[in-house]
Amino acid sequence: MFRLLQRLVRSFRSTWRRSRAARPCLEQLEDRLTPSAGPRAEYLLELVNRMRTNPAAELGLLLHSGDANVNNALAYFHVDPAVLAQEWAGLKAAPPLAWNDPLGNAALAHSQLMLPWDQQQHQLPGEADPGTRMAAAGYAPAQTFNWGENIYAYAESVFFAHAGLAIDWGATPTGIQSPPGHRNNILSTDFQEMGVGLVDAPAGMQTGPLLITEDFGGDRPNQGNPFLLGSVFKDANGDGFYNPGEGLAGINLTIHRIGGTFTTTTTAAGAYQIQLPPGSYSVGGSGLAPRIVTIGTANVMVNFVWNPPAVPTWIAPSGVTATTTPTFTWTASTGASRYDLWVKDSTAGVSQVIRRTILAGTSFRSTTPLVPGHHYQAMVRAYNSLGAASAWSTGTFTIVLPPPPGAPTVTAPPSPSLFPIITWTLSAGAVRYDFVMNDTSAGISPVIGRQNLSTNSFTPGSPLLHGHQYQVWVRALDSCGQHSTWSGLNFRIA
């Protein structure tokens, strides 16, 4: 605690900012800039953008975070909550900032230089001013862009630094710096881009444990279209916000509109950004539910929370199955709102013989007969309501059918009448019978036809004709649709 108080005494920070007069610049249709921010830098960018897009909600998140170091700093500086609330009430939302690598490089170089000097300064001995440093890092030619810089060389953590710069605590009668230059930098609409440099200090330094530089830039020449930016993360701690270690790398995003499709992939930190022409877009992909966004003249941020449901367990069919229309079953998955079933014919090399992407339950009866003797691979995965998908669960099976049923034997009517009862013997394995009657005297074939009879007898519903010769045929079918040969009998109505 004593060391923290020592650092708070020394952490009365300064801010530096310079704006230039606006001037026209050439439009760049599209520039796919992959941000190289690490997890902690991305976390700070997310915190800054959370405040920019909703400053009203940010104050409560800072004051009631439960962070002991933040609470100690608020108490140490005697931050006046009434004055802070009054100042905060006048804050206005601003578009989010995109990451910029040259700004990030400039910020990192400055944090690295503050460490050996063990000082918190914007311009250390022999060092250029922040704007010149940003230009030298490749952001844009000097004097052609707006720039600002926040530094905190005595930060306890990334969140602690953000809270200190946003609240702008300091050794003043209200505990708040006047003017609140760091807060103004964070919310300024003069800036559209940002870079962060974070350096960990070894033990024994006056500065540290974390040194942070935030470099802001905007309205540079040929800046081009606004950015769609954000992150894809798994909310491991359940706070609904990006944290280091939660970002998901390699998630492919598709941004589609009429007349064009753009793609980008999340970085190792789970971040993405891409410059887009103005318009309305559908953004999604890789198991993410599509989101509709509108790009105008300013950056837009869209974050995706990836909390996939549990992987279902494949149940059946498995091994050998004796039906061409099996029922596919799997266990219920916690958090699932639907299931995706995919069946491949490995024998024929057909990658998709059955595909059902929206199944509400945990079973599906095939309506497409599979091929006897073929080997199949079936896969199922779960989706939650946000569109996040689990991993696939897989089962394999082979269709091996039993022998077809034997042919039934038709029994002649014992005393033929106009309504004869036609009977036949039961066939082992049969579940239904097909029946056909022909009037051979009149040359009518068939005069009666019935399928899927469940019993071994049939009586005509209309009278047969005196003196006519009839022929009946019966065959048996099993549950797989295999059938016997036809069994026949001729008889005459006297």
CSV table of C-alpha atoms in Angstrom, one decimal:
chain,number,residue,atom,x,y,z
A,1,MET,CA,0.0,0.0,0.0
A,2,PHE,CA,2.8,2.4,0.9
A,3,ARG,CA,4.5,1.8,-2.5
A,4,LEU,CA,1.1,2.5,-4.3
A,5,LEU,CA,0.8,5.8,-2.4
A,6,GLN,CA,4.3,6.8,-3.5
A,7,ARG,CA,3.5,6.1,-7.1
A,8,LEU,CA,0.2,8.0,-6.8
A,9,VAL,CA,2.1,11.0,-5.5
A,10,ARG,CA,4.4,10.9,-8.6
A,11,SER,CA,1.6,10.1,-11.1
A,12,PHE,CA,0.2,13.6,-11.6
A,13,ARG,CA,0.2,13.1,-15.3
A,14,SER,CA,0.5,15.5,-18.2
A,15,THR,CA,-1.2,15.4,-21.6
A,16,TRP,CA,-0.1,16.7,-24.9
A,17,ARG,CA,-2.4,17.5,-27.9
A,18,ARG,CA,-2.2,19.4,-31.1
A,19,SER,CA,-4.8,19.8,-33.9
A,20,ARG,CA,-4.3,21.2,-37.4
A,21,ALA,CA,-6.8,22.9,-39.6
A,22,ALA,CA,-8.9,20.4,-41.6
A,23,ARG,CA,-8.2,20.1,-45.2
A,24,PRO,CA,-9.5,17.8,-48.0
A,25,CYS,CA,-7.9,14.5,-48.7
A,26,LEU,CA,-8.1,11.8,-51.4
A,27,GLU,CA,-10.5,8.9,-50.8
A,28,GLN,CA,-9.1,5.4,-50.5
A,29,LEU,CA,-11.7,2.8,-51.5
A,30,GLU,CA,-10.5,0.0,-49.3
A,31,ASP,CA,-7.5,-0.8,-47.2
A,32,ARG,CA,-7.4,-4.0,-45.2
A,33,LEU,CA,-5.1,-3.1,-42.3
A,34,THR,CA,-4.6,-6.0,-39.9
A,35,PRO,CA,-4.0,-4.6,-36.4
A,36,SER,CA,-1.0,-6.0,-34.6
A,37,ALA,CA,-2.1,-5.0,-31.1
A,38,GLY,CA,-1.4,-7.7,-28.5
A,39,PRO,CA,-4.1,-8.8,-26.0
A,40,ARG,CA,-3.3,-6.1,-23.4
A,41,ALA,CA,-3.1,-3.3,-26.0
A,42,GLU,CA,-6.4,-4.6,-27.6
A,43,TYR,CA,-7.9,-4.6,-24.1
A,44,LEU,CA,-7.0,-0.9,-23.6
A,45,LEU,CA,-8.3,0.0,-27.1
A,46,GLU,CA,-11.6,-1.8,-26.1
A,47,LEU,CA,-11.8,0.2,-22.9
A,48,VAL,CA,-11.2,3.5,-24.7
A,49,ASN,CA,-13.8,2.6,-27.3
A,50,ARG,CA,-16.3,1.5,-24.7
A,51,MET,CA,-16.0,5.0,-23.1
A,52,ARG,CA,-16.2,6.8,-26.5
A,53,THR,CA,-19.3,5.0,-27.6
A,54,ASN,CA,-21.1,5.2,-24.3
A,55,PRO,CA,-19.5,7.7,-21.9
A,56,ALA,CA,-22.7,7.8,-19.7
A,57,ALA,CA,-22.3,4.1,-18.8
A,58,GLU,CA,-18.5,4.3,-18.3
A,59,LEU,CA,-18.5,6.3,-15.1
A,60,GLY,CA,-20.4,3.6,-13.1
A,61,LEU,CA,-18.1,0.9,-14.6
A,62,LEU,CA,-15.0,2.8,-13.3
A,63,LEU,CA,-16.3,3.9,-9.9
A,64,HIS,CA,-17.9,0.5,-9.1
A,65,SER,CA,-15.4,-1.9,-10.7
A,66,GLY,CA,-14.3,-3.4,-7.4
A,67,ASP,CA,-10.7,-2.8,-8.4
A,68,ALA,CA,-8.8,-2.2,-5.1
A,69,ASN,CA,-6.1,-0.1,-6.6
A,70,VAL,CA,-8.7,2.2,-8.4
A,71,ASN,CA,-10.6,2.6,-5.1
A,72,ASN,CA,-7.4,3.5,-3.3
A,73,ALA,CA,-6.5,6.1,-5.9
A,74,LEU,CA,-10.0,7.7,-5.7
A,75,ALA,CA,-9.6,7.9,-2.0
A,76,TYR,CA,-6.0,9.1,-2.1
A,77,PHE,CA,-6.8,12.0,-4.5
A,78,HIS,CA,-10.1,12.7,-2.7
A,79,VAL,CA,-11.9,12.7,-6.1
A,80,ASP,CA,-15.1,14.7,-5.6
A,81,PRO,CA,-18.0,12.5,-6.9
A,82,ALA,CA,-20.4,15.4,-7.3
A,83,VAL,CA,-17.9,17.4,-9.4
A,84,LEU,CA,-17.0,14.3,-11.4
A,85,ALA,CA,-20.7,13.5,-12.1
A,86,GLN,CA,-21.3,17.1,-13.2
A,87,GLU,CA,-18.4,17.0,-15.6
A,88,TRP,CA,-19.4,13.6,-16.8
A,89,ALA,CA,-22.9,14.7,-17.6
A,90,GLY,CA,-21.6,16.9,-20.3
A,91,LEU,CA,-19.7,14.2,-22.1
A,92,LYS,CA,-20.7,13.3,-25.6
A,93,ALA,CA,-20.3,10.0,-27.4
A,94,ALA,CA,-17.7,9.7,-30.2
A,95,PRO,CA,-17.0,7.1,-32.9
A,96,PRO,CA,-14.6,4.3,-31.9
A,97,LEU,CA,-10.9,4.5,-32.7
A,98,ALA,CA,-9.2,2.1,-35.1
A,99,TRP,CA,-5.8,0.6,-34.2
A,100,ASN,CA,-2.9,2.0,-36.1
A,101,ASP,CA,0.5,0.3,-36.2
A,102,PRO,CA,2.7,3.4,-36.7
A,103,LEU,CA,1.0,5.0,-33.8
A,104,GLY,CA,1.4,1.8,-31.8
A,105,ASN,CA,5.1,1.7,-32.7
A,106,ALA,CA,5.6,5.3,-31.7
A,107,ALA,CA,3.8,4.7,-28.4
A,108,LEU,CA,5.8,1.6,-27.6
A,109,ALA,CA,9.1,3.4,-28.3
A,110,HIS,CA,8.2,6.2,-25.9
A,111,SER,CA,7.2,3.7,-23.1
A,112,GLN,CA,10.4,1.9,-23.7
A,113,LEU,CA,12.4,5.1,-23.4
A,114,MET,CA,10.6,6.2,-20.2
A,115,LEU,CA,11.7,3.0,-18.5
A,116,PRO,CA,15.6,3.6,-18.5
A,117,TRP,CA,15.1,7.2,-17.6
A,118,ASP,CA,12.7,6.0,-14.9
A,119,GLN,CA,10.5,9.1,-15.5
A,120,GLN,CA,7.1,10.1,-16.7
A,121,GLN,CA,7.6,12.7,-19.4
A,122,HIS,CA,6.2,13.3,-22.9
A,123,GLN,CA,9.6,14.5,-24.1
A,124,LEU,CA,12.7,12.9,-22.6
A,125,PRO,CA,16.2,14.3,-23.1
A,126,GLY,CA,17.1,14.1,-26.7
A,127,GLU,CA,13.7,12.9,-27.7
A,128,ALA,CA,11.4,14.6,-30.3
A,129,ASP,CA,7.9,15.9,-29.4
A,130,PRO,CA,5.0,13.3,-29.7
A,131,GLY,CA,3.8,14.6,-33.1
A,132,THR,CA,7.2,14.4,-34.6
A,133,ARG,CA,7.7,10.9,-33.2
A,134,MET,CA,4.4,9.8,-34.7
A,135,ALA,CA,5.4,11.2,-38.1
A,136,ALA,CA,8.8,9.5,-37.9
A,137,ALA,CA,7.1,6.2,-37.1
A,138,GLY,CA,5.3,6.5,-40.5
A,139,TYR,CA,1.9,7.7,-39.4
A,140,ALA,CA,1.8,10.7,-41.8
A,141,PRO,CA,4.1,13.6,-42.7
A,142,ALA,CA,4.7,16.0,-39.9
A,143,GLN,CA,2.2,18.9,-39.5
A,144,THR,CA,-0.4,17.1,-41.7
A,145,PHE,CA,-2.5,15.4,-39.0
A,146,ASN,CA,-4.1,15.8,-35.6
A,147,TRP,CA,-2.4,14.2,-32.7
A,148,GLY,CA,-2.6,13.7,-28.9
A,149,GLU,CA,-0.8,11.7,-26.3
A,150,ASN,CA,-1.6,10.3,-22.9
A,151,ILE,CA,1.0,8.7,-20.7
A,152,TYR,CA,0.9,6.9,-17.4
A,153,ALA,CA,4.2,5.5,-16.1
A,154,TYR,CA,2.9,4.4,-12.7
A,155,ALA,CA,0.0,2.1,-13.7
A,156,GLU,CA,-0.9,-0.8,-11.5
A,157,SER,CA,-2.7,-2.5,-14.5
A,158,VAL,CA,-4.3,-1.7,-17.8
A,159,PHE,CA,-7.6,-1.1,-16.2
A,160,PHE,CA,-6.1,1.1,-13.5
A,161,ALA,CA,-4.4,3.2,-16.2
A,162,HIS,CA,-7.6,3.6,-18.1
A,163,ALA,CA,-9.5,4.6,-15.0
A,164,GLY,CA,-6.9,7.2,-14.1
A,165,LEU,CA,-6.8,8.7,-17.5
A,166,ALA,CA,-10.6,8.7,-17.9
A,167,ILE,CA,-11.4,10.1,-14.5
A,168,ASP,CA,-8.2,12.3,-14.7
A,169,TRP,CA,-7.5,12.1,-11.1
A,170,GLY,CA,-4.8,14.3,-9.7
A,171,ALA,CA,-3.5,16.5,-6.9
A,172,THR,CA,-6.1,19.3,-7.2
A,173,PRO,CA,-8.8,20.5,-4.8
A,174,THR,CA,-11.4,18.3,-6.5
A,175,GLY,CA,-9.1,15.4,-7.1
A,176,ILE,CA,-9.6,15.9,-10.8
A,177,GLN,CA,-7.2,17.6,-13.2
A,178,SER,CA,-8.4,20.9,-14.7
A,179,PRO,CA,-8.9,20.8,-17.6
A,180,PRO,CA,-9.2,17.0,-17.8
A,181,GLY,CA,-6.9,16.8,-20.8
A,182,HIS,CA,-6.5,13.0,-20.7
A,183,ARG,CA,-10.3,12.5,-20.7
A,184,ASN,CA,-10.6,15.1,-23.5
A,185,ASN,CA,-8.0,13.1,-25.6
A,186,ILE,CA,-9.9,9.9,-25.1
A,187,LEU,CA,-13.2,11.4,-26.3
A,188,SER,CA,-11.9,13.8,-28.9
A,189,THR,CA,-13.5,13.6,-32.4
A,190,ASP,CA,-10.3,15.0,-33.8
A,191,PHE,CA,-8.9,11.5,-33.6
A,192,GLN,CA,-10.0,8.4,-35.6
A,193,GLU,CA,-7.0,6.1,-34.8
A,194,MET,CA,-4.9,5.1,-31.8
A,195,GLY,CA,-1.8,3.1,-30.9
A,196,VAL,CA,-0.8,1.9,-27.5
A,197,GLY,CA,2.6,1.0,-26.0
A,198,LEU,CA,2.8,-1.0,-22.8
A,199,VAL,CA,6.1,-1.9,-21.0
A,200,ASP,CA,6.5,-3.9,-17.7
A,201,ALA,CA,9.0,-2.4,-15.3
A,202,PRO,CA,11.3,-4.6,-13.3
A,203,ALA,CA,11.2,-4.5,-9.5
A,204,GLY,CA,13.1,-1.6,-7.9
A,205,MET,CA,12.1,1.0,-10.4
A,206,GLN,CA,10.4,4.3,-9.5
A,207,THR,CA,8.1,3.9,-12.4
A,208,GLY,CA,5.9,0.9,-13.1
A,209,PRO,CA,4.8,-1.7,-12.6
A,210,LEU,CA,3.3,-0.8,-16.0
A,211,LEU,CA,4.2,2.1,-18.2
A,212,ILE,CA,1.6,3.1,-20.8
A,213,THR,CA,1.6,5.5,-23.7
A,214,GLU,CA,-1.6,6.2,-25.7
A,215,ASP,CA,-0.9,7.9,-29.1
A,216,PHE,CA,-3.9,9.3,-30.9
A,217,GLY,CA,-4.1,10.5,-34.5
A,218,GLY,CA,-6.6,11.7,-37.0
A,219,ASP,CA,-7.4,13.5,-40.3
A,220,ARG,CA,-4.2,12.3,-41.9
A,221,PRO,CA,-3.8,12.7,-45.6
A,222,ASN,CA,-5.3,9.9,-47.7
A,223,GLN,CA,-6.9,8.4,-44.5
A,224,GLY,CA,-9.6,6.8,-46.7
A,225,ASN,CA,-12.8,5.1,-45.8
A,226,PRO,CA,-13.9,4.6,-42.2
A,227,PHE,CA,-13.2,1.3,-40.3
A,228,LEU,CA,-15.4,-1.5,-39.3
A,229,LEU,CA,-13.6,-2.8,-36.2
A,230,GLY,CA,-14.1,-5.0,-33.2
A,231,SER,CA,-13.2,-8.3,-31.7
A,232,VAL,CA,-14.4,-11.9,-31.4
A,233,PHE,CA,-13.9,-13.3,-27.9
A,234,LYS,CA,-15.0,-16.1,-25.6
A,235,ASP,CA,-16.4,-14.5,-22.5
A,236,ALA,CA,-14.6,-16.7,-20.0
A,237,ASN,CA,-15.3,-14.6,-16.9
A,238,GLY,CA,-18.9,-13.8,-17.9
A,239,ASP,CA,-18.5,-10.0,-17.7
A,240,GLY,CA,-19.7,-9.4,-21.2
A,241,PHE,CA,-16.5,-7.6,-22.2
A,242,TYR,CA,-13.2,-8.4,-23.9
A,243,ASN,CA,-10.4,-9.3,-21.5
A,244,PRO,CA,-6.8,-10.4,-22.3
A,245,GLY,CA,-6.7,-14.1,-23.1
A,246,GLU,CA,-10.4,-14.2,-24.3
A,247,GLY,CA,-9.8,-13.2,-27.9
A,248,LEU,CA,-10.2,-15.8,-30.6
A,249,ALA,CA,-7.6,-15.9,-33.4
A,250,GLY,CA,-8.3,-17.0,-37.0
A,251,ILE,CA,-12.0,-16.4,-37.0
A,252,ASN,CA,-13.0,-15.6,-40.6
A,253,LEU,CA,-15.5,-12.7,-41.0
A,254,THR,CA,-17.5,-12.0,-44.2
A,255,ILE,CA,-18.8,-8.5,-44.7
A,256,HIS,CA,-21.5,-8.6,-47.5
A,257,ARG,CA,-23.5,-6.0,-49.2
A,258,ILE,CA,-25.3,-5.8,-52.6
A,259,GLY,CA,-22.5,-5.5,-55.1
A,260,GLY,CA,-19.6,-6.6,-53.0
A,261,THR,CA,-18.2,-8.9,-50.4
A,262,PHE,CA,-15.2,-8.2,-48.1
A,263,THR,CA,-13.4,-10.7,-45.8
A,264,THR,CA,-11.1,-10.3,-42.9
A,265,THR,CA,-9.7,-12.6,-40.2
A,266,THR,CA,-9.2,-12.0,-36.5
A,267,THR,CA,-5.7,-11.5,-35.2
A,268,ALA,CA,-3.9,-13.4,-32.5
A,269,ALA,CA,-5.6,-11.1,-30.0
A,270,GLY,CA,-9.0,-11.7,-31.5
A,271,ALA,CA,-9.3,-8.3,-33.1
A,272,TYR,CA,-10.3,-7.3,-36.6
A,273,GLN,CA,-10.7,-4.1,-38.6
A,274,ILE,CA,-11.3,-3.3,-42.2
A,275,GLN,CA,-11.9,-0.1,-44.1
A,276,LEU,CA,-15.2,-0.1,-46.0
A,277,PRO,CA,-17.1,2.2,-48.4
A,278,PRO,CA,-20.3,3.7,-46.9
A,279,GLY,CA,-23.3,1.4,-47.1
A,280,SER,CA,-25.3,-1.2,-45.2
A,281,TYR,CA,-23.6,-4.5,-44.6
A,282,SER,CA,-24.3,-8.0,-43.1
A,283,VAL,CA,-21.3,-9.0,-40.9
A,284,GLY,CA,-20.8,-12.6,-39.7
A,285,GLY,CA,-19.2,-15.9,-40.4
A,286,SER,CA,-17.4,-18.8,-38.8
A,287,GLY,CA,-20.4,-19.7,-36.7
A,288,LEU,CA,-21.3,-16.1,-35.8
A,289,ALA,CA,-24.8,-14.9,-36.2
A,290,PRO,CA,-24.9,-12.1,-38.9
A,291,ARG,CA,-25.2,-8.5,-37.7
A,292,ILE,CA,-26.5,-5.6,-39.9
A,293,VAL,CA,-24.3,-2.5,-39.7
A,294,THR,CA,-24.4,0.8,-41.5
A,295,ILE,CA,-21.1,2.5,-42.5
A,296,GLY,CA,-21.3,6.2,-43.0
A,297,THR,CA,-18.4,8.7,-42.5
A,298,ALA,CA,-17.2,7.4,-39.1
A,299,ASN,CA,-15.7,4.2,-37.7
A,300,VAL,CA,-18.2,1.5,-36.4
A,301,MET,CA,-17.4,-1.1,-33.8
A,302,VAL,CA,-19.1,-4.6,-33.7
A,303,ASN,CA,-17.9,-7.1,-31.2
A,304,PHE,CA,-18.9,-10.8,-31.2
A,305,VAL,CA,-19.2,-12.9,-28.1
A,306,TRP,CA,-18.4,-16.5,-28.8
A,307,ASN,CA,-19.7,-18.8,-26.2
A,308,PRO,CA,-20.4,-22.0,-28.1
A,309,PRO,CA,-22.7,-24.6,-26.6
A,310,ALA,CA,-21.4,-27.9,-25.3
A,311,VAL,CA,-20.5,-30.6,-27.9
A,312,PRO,CA,-23.4,-33.1,-28.3
A,313,THR,CA,-22.6,-36.8,-28.1
A,314,TRP,CA,-23.4,-38.9,-31.1
A,315,ILE,CA,-25.7,-41.9,-30.2
A,316,ALA,CA,-27.0,-43.7,-33.3
A,317,PRO,CA,-26.7,-45.1,-35.8
A,318,SER,CA,-23.3,-46.6,-35.0
A,319,GLY,CA,-21.5,-49.7,-36.4
A,320,VAL,CA,-23.9,-51.8,-38.4
A,321,THR,CA,-27.5,-50.7,-39.0
A,322,ALA,CA,-30.2,-52.8,-40.8
A,323,THR,CA,-32.3,-50.0,-42.3
A,324,THR,CA,-31.8,-47.6,-45.2
A,325,THR,CA,-33.8,-44.9,-43.4
A,326,PRO,CA,-32.2,-44.8,-40.0
A,327,THR,CA,-33.1,-42.4,-37.2
A,328,PHE,CA,-30.2,-40.2,-36.2
A,329,THR,CA,-29.9,-39.4,-32.5
A,330,TRP,CA,-27.6,-37.5,-30.2
A,331,THR,CA,-27.5,-36.1,-26.7
A,332,ALA,CA,-28.9,-32.6,-25.9
A,333,SER,CA,-26.3,-29.9,-25.6
A,334,THR,CA,-26.3,-27.3,-22.8
A,335,GLY,CA,-27.0,-23.9,-24.3
A,336,ALA,CA,-28.1,-25.2,-27.7
A,337,SER,CA,-31.0,-23.6,-29.6
A,338,ARG,CA,-30.6,-25.8,-32.7
A,339,TYR,CA,-28.5,-28.6,-34.3
A,340,ASP,CA,-26.8,-29.1,-37.6
A,341,LEU,CA,-26.7,-32.6,-39.0
A,342,TRP,CA,-24.4,-33.7,-41.9
A,343,VAL,CA,-24.1,-37.2,-43.4
A,344,LYS,CA,-21.4,-38.2,-45.9
A,345,ASP,CA,-21.3,-41.3,-48.1
A,346,SER,CA,-17.7,-42.5,-47.6
A,347,THR,CA,-18.1,-45.4,-50.0
A,348,ALA,CA,-19.4,-43.3,-52.9
A,349,GLY,CA,-17.3,-40.3,-52.0
A,350,VAL,CA,-20.4,-38.1,-51.8
A,351,SER,CA,-19.7,-35.3,-49.2
A,352,GLN,CA,-23.3,-34.5,-48.4
A,353,VAL,CA,-26.1,-37.0,-48.8
A,354,ILE,CA,-28.1,-35.5,-45.9
A,355,ARG,CA,-27.8,-32.0,-44.5
A,356,ARG,CA,-30.2,-30.4,-42.1
A,357,THR,CA,-28.9,-27.1,-40.6
A,358,ILE,CA,-31.9,-26.2,-38.4
A,359,LEU,CA,-33.1,-29.1,-36.2
A,360,ALA,CA,-34.8,-28.2,-33.0
A,361,GLY,CA,-34.6,-31.7,-31.4
A,362,THR,CA,-32.0,-34.4,-30.8
A,363,SER,CA,-33.2,-36.8,-33.5
A,364,PHE,CA,-33.9,-36.9,-37.2
A,365,ARG,CA,-35.5,-39.7,-39.3
A,366,SER,CA,-33.9,-39.9,-42.8
A,367,THR,CA,-36.3,-39.4,-45.7
A,368,THR,CA,-33.6,-40.1,-48.2
A,369,PRO,CA,-32.9,-43.9,-48.5
A,370,LEU,CA,-29.3,-44.7,-48.0
A,371,VAL,CA,-27.5,-47.4,-50.0
A,372,PRO,CA,-27.1,-50.9,-48.6
A,373,GLY,CA,-23.4,-51.9,-48.2
A,374,HIS,CA,-22.2,-48.3,-48.1
A,375,HIS,CA,-20.2,-46.8,-45.2
A,376,TYR,CA,-21.3,-43.5,-43.9
A,377,GLN,CA,-20.0,-40.7,-41.6
A,378,ALA,CA,-22.5,-38.6,-39.7
A,379,MET,CA,-21.7,-35.4,-37.8
A,380,VAL,CA,-23.8,-33.2,-35.6
A,381,ARG,CA,-23.0,-29.9,-33.9
A,382,ALA,CA,-24.9,-27.5,-31.7
A,383,TYR,CA,-25.6,-23.8,-32.2
A,384,ASN,CA,-26.7,-21.3,-29.5
A,385,SER,CA,-29.0,-18.3,-30.1
A,386,LEU,CA,-26.1,-16.0,-30.9
A,387,GLY,CA,-24.9,-18.3,-33.7
A,388,ALA,CA,-21.9,-19.7,-32.0
A,389,ALA,CA,-21.3,-23.4,-32.9
A,390,SER,CA,-19.8,-26.2,-30.9
A,391,ALA,CA,-17.3,-28.7,-32.4
A,392,TRP,CA,-18.6,-31.6,-34.4
A,393,SER,CA,-19.5,-34.9,-32.8
A,394,THR,CA,-19.1,-37.8,-35.2
A,395,GLY,CA,-20.4,-41.3,-35.7
A,396,THR,CA,-19.8,-43.9,-38.4
A,397,PHE,CA,-22.1,-46.7,-39.6
A,398,THR,CA,-22.6,-49.2,-42.4
A,399,ILE,CA,-25.9,-50.2,-44.0
A,400,VAL,CA,-26.1,-54.1,-43.9
A,401,LEU,CA,-29.6,-55.3,-44.7
A,402,PRO,CA,-31.0,-58.7,-43.7
A,403,PRO,CA,-32.2,-61.1,-46.5
A,404,PRO,CA,-35.5,-60.1,-48.1
A,405,PRO,CA,-38.7,-61.8,-46.8
A,406,GLY,CA,-39.8,-65.0,-48.4
A,407,ALA,CA,-42.6,-65.1,-50.9
A,408,PRO,CA,-46.1,-65.6,-49.4
A,409,THR,CA,-48.3,-68.4,-50.7
A,410,VAL,CA,-51.7,-67.3,-51.9
A,411,THR,CA,-54.6,-69.4,-50.7
A,412,ALA,CA,-57.5,-70.0,-53.1
A,413,PRO,CA,-61.0,-68.9,-51.9
A,414,PRO,CA,-62.6,-72.1,-50.5
A,415,SER,CA,-65.9,-71.3,-52.1
A,416,PRO,CA,-65.5,-68.5,-54.6
A,417,SER,CA,-68.2,-65.8,-54.3
A,418,LEU,CA,-68.7,-62.3,-55.6
A,419,PHE,CA,-66.8,-61.0,-52.5
A,420,PRO,CA,-64.2,-63.7,-52.0
A,421,ILE,CA,-61.7,-63.4,-49.1
A,422,ILE,CA,-58.2,-63.8,-50.6
A,423,THR,CA,-55.7,-65.0,-48.0
A,424,TRP,CA,-52.0,-65.8,-48.1
A,425,THR,CA,-49.4,-67.1,-45.7
A,426,LEU,CA,-47.4,-64.8,-43.5
A,427,SER,CA,-43.8,-64.2,-44.6
A,428,ALA,CA,-40.9,-64.1,-42.0
A,429,GLY,CA,-39.5,-60.5,-41.8
A,430,ALA,CA,-42.5,-58.9,-43.6
A,431,VAL,CA,-44.1,-55.8,-42.3
A,432,ARG,CA,-46.5,-55.2,-45.2
A,433,TYR,CA,-47.8,-56.7,-48.4
A,434,ASP,CA,-48.6,-55.5,-51.9
A,435,PHE,CA,-51.8,-56.9,-53.5
A,436,VAL,CA,-52.8,-56.9,-57.2
A,437,MET,CA,-55.9,-58.4,-58.9
A,438,ASN,CA,-56.3,-58.7,-62.7
A,439,ASP,CA,-59.5,-59.5,-64.6
A,440,THR,CA,-58.1,-61.7,-67.3
A,441,SER,CA,-61.5,-62.3,-68.9
A,442,ALA,CA,-62.0,-58.5,-69.5
A,443,GLY,CA,-58.3,-57.8,-70.0
A,444,ILE,CA,-58.3,-55.3,-67.2
A,445,SER,CA,-54.9,-55.1,-65.4
A,446,PRO,CA,-55.2,-54.3,-62.6
A,447,VAL,CA,-58.8,-54.2,-61.6
A,448,ILE,CA,-57.7,-53.9,-57.9
A,449,GLY,CA,-54.4,-52.7,-56.5
A,450,ARG,CA,-53.5,-52.2,-52.9
A,451,GLN,CA,-50.1,-51.4,-51.2
A,452,ASN,CA,-49.0,-51.5,-47.6
A,453,LEU,CA,-51.5,-54.0,-46.4
A,454,SER,CA,-50.7,-54.9,-42.8
A,455,THR,CA,-52.7,-58.2,-42.7
A,456,ASN,CA,-52.5,-61.4,-44.8
A,457,SER,CA,-56.0,-61.1,-46.3
A,458,PHE,CA,-58.0,-58.9,-48.6
A,459,THR,CA,-61.7,-58.7,-49.6
A,460,PRO,CA,-62.9,-56.7,-52.6
A,461,GLY,CA,-65.1,-53.8,-51.8
A,462,SER,CA,-67.2,-54.3,-55.0
A,463,PRO,CA,-68.6,-57.6,-56.3
A,464,LEU,CA,-66.6,-59.5,-58.9
A,465,LEU,CA,-68.3,-60.6,-62.1
A,466,HIS,CA,-69.9,-64.0,-62.8
A,467,GLY,CA,-68.0,-66.1,-65.2
A,468,HIS,CA,-64.9,-64.0,-65.1
A,469,GLN,CA,-61.4,-65.4,-64.6
A,470,TYR,CA,-59.2,-63.5,-62.1
A,471,GLN,CA,-55.6,-63.6,-61.3
A,472,VAL,CA,-54.1,-62.3,-57.9
A,473,TRP,CA,-50.5,-61.5,-57.0
A,474,VAL,CA,-49.1,-60.8,-53.6
A,475,ARG,CA,-45.6,-59.9,-52.4
A,476,ALA,CA,-44.1,-59.2,-49.0
A,477,LEU,CA,-42.0,-56.2,-48.0
A,478,ASP,CA,-39.8,-55.7,-44.9
A,479,SER,CA,-39.0,-52.5,-43.0
A,480,CYS,CA,-36.1,-51.7,-45.4
A,481,GLY,CA,-38.3,-51.8,-48.4
A,482,GLN,CA,-36.9,-55.1,-49.6
A,483,HIS,CA,-39.5,-57.2,-51.3
A,484,SER,CA,-40.1,-60.9,-52.1
A,485,THR,CA,-41.0,-62.3,-55.5
A,486,TRP,CA,-44.6,-62.1,-56.5
A,487,SER,CA,-46.8,-65.1,-55.6
A,488,GLY,CA,-49.9,-65.7,-57.8
A,489,LEU,CA,-53.1,-67.6,-58.1
A,490,ASN,CA,-55.9,-67.9,-60.7
A,491,PHE,CA,-59.5,-68.5,-59.9
A,492,ARG,CA,-62.9,-68.2,-61.6
A,493,ILE,CA,-66.2,-66.8,-60.3
A,494,ALA,CA,-68.8,-69.5,-61.3
